[in-house]
């Protein structure tokens, strides 16, 4: 029983020293002097503010991507003890002593460093030679743009890491499939593929491109699996089910988990609140939640309410009125009713309060017990400060002549009677007897006389309307567009019939907690929709570029300039690698077309295993380049050179594959192979030389004279820098 104690316990392990060396060189190239420069570099000014929000647990909204990427950067800040106190307002600003620069840049640098050995492993898993795998890794190691991007508090290196991890995991799973399906390693690599894909999408929406690529390759392999007659129907079903769970269900669950953790971390009210709905705002600590705490839930006749437009564009705003009237004659010569103006005002104001009045009664207070307003009820909306009723009639709106003017009715004792009856429609009702609820109910007001719907047109009124937003009566409203939908944000039960007392009520702060009524899925759905619908400023940037300029490296980005010396950091790629990658892509496409034509004529230039290896390498590497590059031609947004880096990484993987293929299958004699190998060595030496030449602009640790800058210039994009120095 105790015999094993008589013998020593021996553990053996196979260590790939090449992999260890590549990892060490990757870490050295990315981590060396990581805290330099100790200043805000380019988009660090953008991501830094979100890290501060995480540290202070303040809610924010960013349309650039899901929250996982921001959480990765915030984790670095948390590990370094960052308290979030830094003003991220200027590129080049010196970091204060409380900012842990090393830890903030650590995780992107680690991701960039680990991409080097992963490139090596991917080429090996494609069953190409150790030499080709080393070539892919070394090209990834020395590529200047990849080094620059991974040494800063940016997300591209993290995105590339998970892209490569997804591809590597799938290849390992695919190779396990051949000899040990449903083994522990088979399950591990399949599950890791789904996790990596979800993380890539969670970093930036661009991660969807690689996810789609992996799904496409997996679908083709699954299709071949279905046709395998050696497998039983039950076995095929289990294979398909495992892939569906790992590549579809797990990524979706993880994606939801990213948002769940995000919403737990940022639970306090912040500067981005007003983009969200009133219900979402009320779920945050402070801000609207503080105002709405203790409000009545059900709106009753006599309630005093503020009405927020659900659409929130061009800015969030509230239904508003004031003493001023519409001009008798507009600048274009059209006339108005000269009634009291009704607008949408983007700020909290006492003139945003309205009283929900029962048309059959004169009282402006809530009865005892309160009589709730239900879907389909007729109401009058009385402006709290002026006691005039919301009205519309057959008069053209000031800026939208095809719509009706909306006003508060003034009795001028002329032949223009009040038309102030509105029918309440609860858009998100569960039944036709639903009660109008604070924050939760989304409602429309339909004018009884004309069937026009109260709508925010979004146009800014002229100076006579104080540049506030126009409100109109829309006759041809189809469906429930957000501009016609409103919700009650602040609410109290009115108790004063006298106007003077009521004004005091309206000026005093309001005192049903609705946070528990908003589920995680409701918050996730709204946040995800806002992120997709929110359009950032797409104005032209000094360093923006087009996708065509990326391939030829006809652009660069000045990331940082030293305030006193000529030291600087630029995002500038290694021209030898970039051009060679494009040539390799063209060669792969031409060779593949040639082989396909020849195979159509039943001429097989390659053995079947070599052909399958060639096709799989192209699907993942050339396909990875295509899916990460071509979609940018369809995007209407400001683009930068760093958007090309994920596509470039796949191009680098393809380059040694093509070189090995030429050596193995196109060079017929040993002499040709020797000459070709010498040319490859010379080419790689030139890539190393260019990488070393550009090193001062990659690390920014050396002052450069105007002559040195001119020597480093690529095309005319450097002229600006020369003139500066």
XYZ file of N, CA, C and O in Angstrom, residues 26-27 30-31 34 105-114 150-152 157-158:
80
model
N 9.104 39.137 -26.105
C 7.870 39.916 -26.183
C 7.674 40.774 -24.953
O 7.321 41.963 -25.047
N 7.921 40.194 -23.779
C 7.792 40.957 -22.533
C 8.804 42.092 -22.479
O 8.486 43.209 -22.048
N 7.813 45.024 -24.831
C 6.599 45.757 -24.454
C 6.686 46.399 -23.073
O 6.044 47.419 -22.824
N 7.459 45.800 -22.157
C 7.493 46.306 -20.784
C 8.674 47.228 -20.501
O 8.695 47.895 -19.463
N 8.183 51.106 -19.333
C 6.755 51.238 -19.632
C 6.170 52.553 -19.109
O 5.193 53.058 -19.664
N -0.780 50.760 -17.728
C -0.333 50.321 -19.049
C 0.069 48.847 -19.078
O 0.390 48.310 -20.145
N 0.040 48.203 -17.916
C 0.568 46.845 -17.806
C -0.242 45.835 -18.613
O 0.326 45.049 -19.388
N -1.559 45.800 -18.445
C -2.364 44.759 -19.083
C -2.339 44.852 -20.608
O -2.199 43.821 -21.282
N -2.465 46.051 -21.218
C -2.281 46.110 -22.671
C -0.897 45.646 -23.114
O -0.759 44.991 -24.157
N 0.139 45.975 -22.307
C 1.499 45.553 -22.662
C 1.640 44.033 -22.579
O 2.267 43.400 -23.442
N 1.058 43.423 -21.541
C 1.102 41.966 -21.424
C 0.366 41.303 -22.588
O 0.824 40.288 -23.133
N -0.773 41.883 -22.961
C -1.522 41.333 -24.099
C -0.686 41.403 -25.375
O -0.650 40.446 -26.168
N 0.001 42.522 -25.584
C 0.861 42.647 -26.758
C 2.030 41.690 -26.722
O 2.411 41.101 -27.748
N 2.605 41.497 -25.529
C 3.748 40.589 -25.403
C 3.335 39.141 -25.661
O 4.043 38.389 -26.345
N 2.196 38.718 -25.149
C 1.750 37.333 -25.314
C 1.251 37.042 -26.722
O 1.115 35.875 -27.105
N 0.780 48.651 -28.018
C 0.657 47.795 -26.838
C 1.336 48.389 -25.606
O 1.119 47.897 -24.494
N 2.132 49.423 -25.766
C 2.837 50.013 -24.618
C 2.058 51.155 -23.971
O 2.559 51.797 -23.060
N 0.848 51.395 -24.436
C 0.055 52.505 -23.924
C -1.281 51.997 -23.388
O -1.662 50.851 -23.622
N -4.234 46.281 -28.529
C -3.407 45.103 -28.234
C -4.213 44.034 -27.506
O -4.007 42.833 -27.719
N -5.133 44.459 -26.646
C -5.989 43.499 -25.936
C -6.941 42.824 -26.923
O -7.190 41.617 -26.845
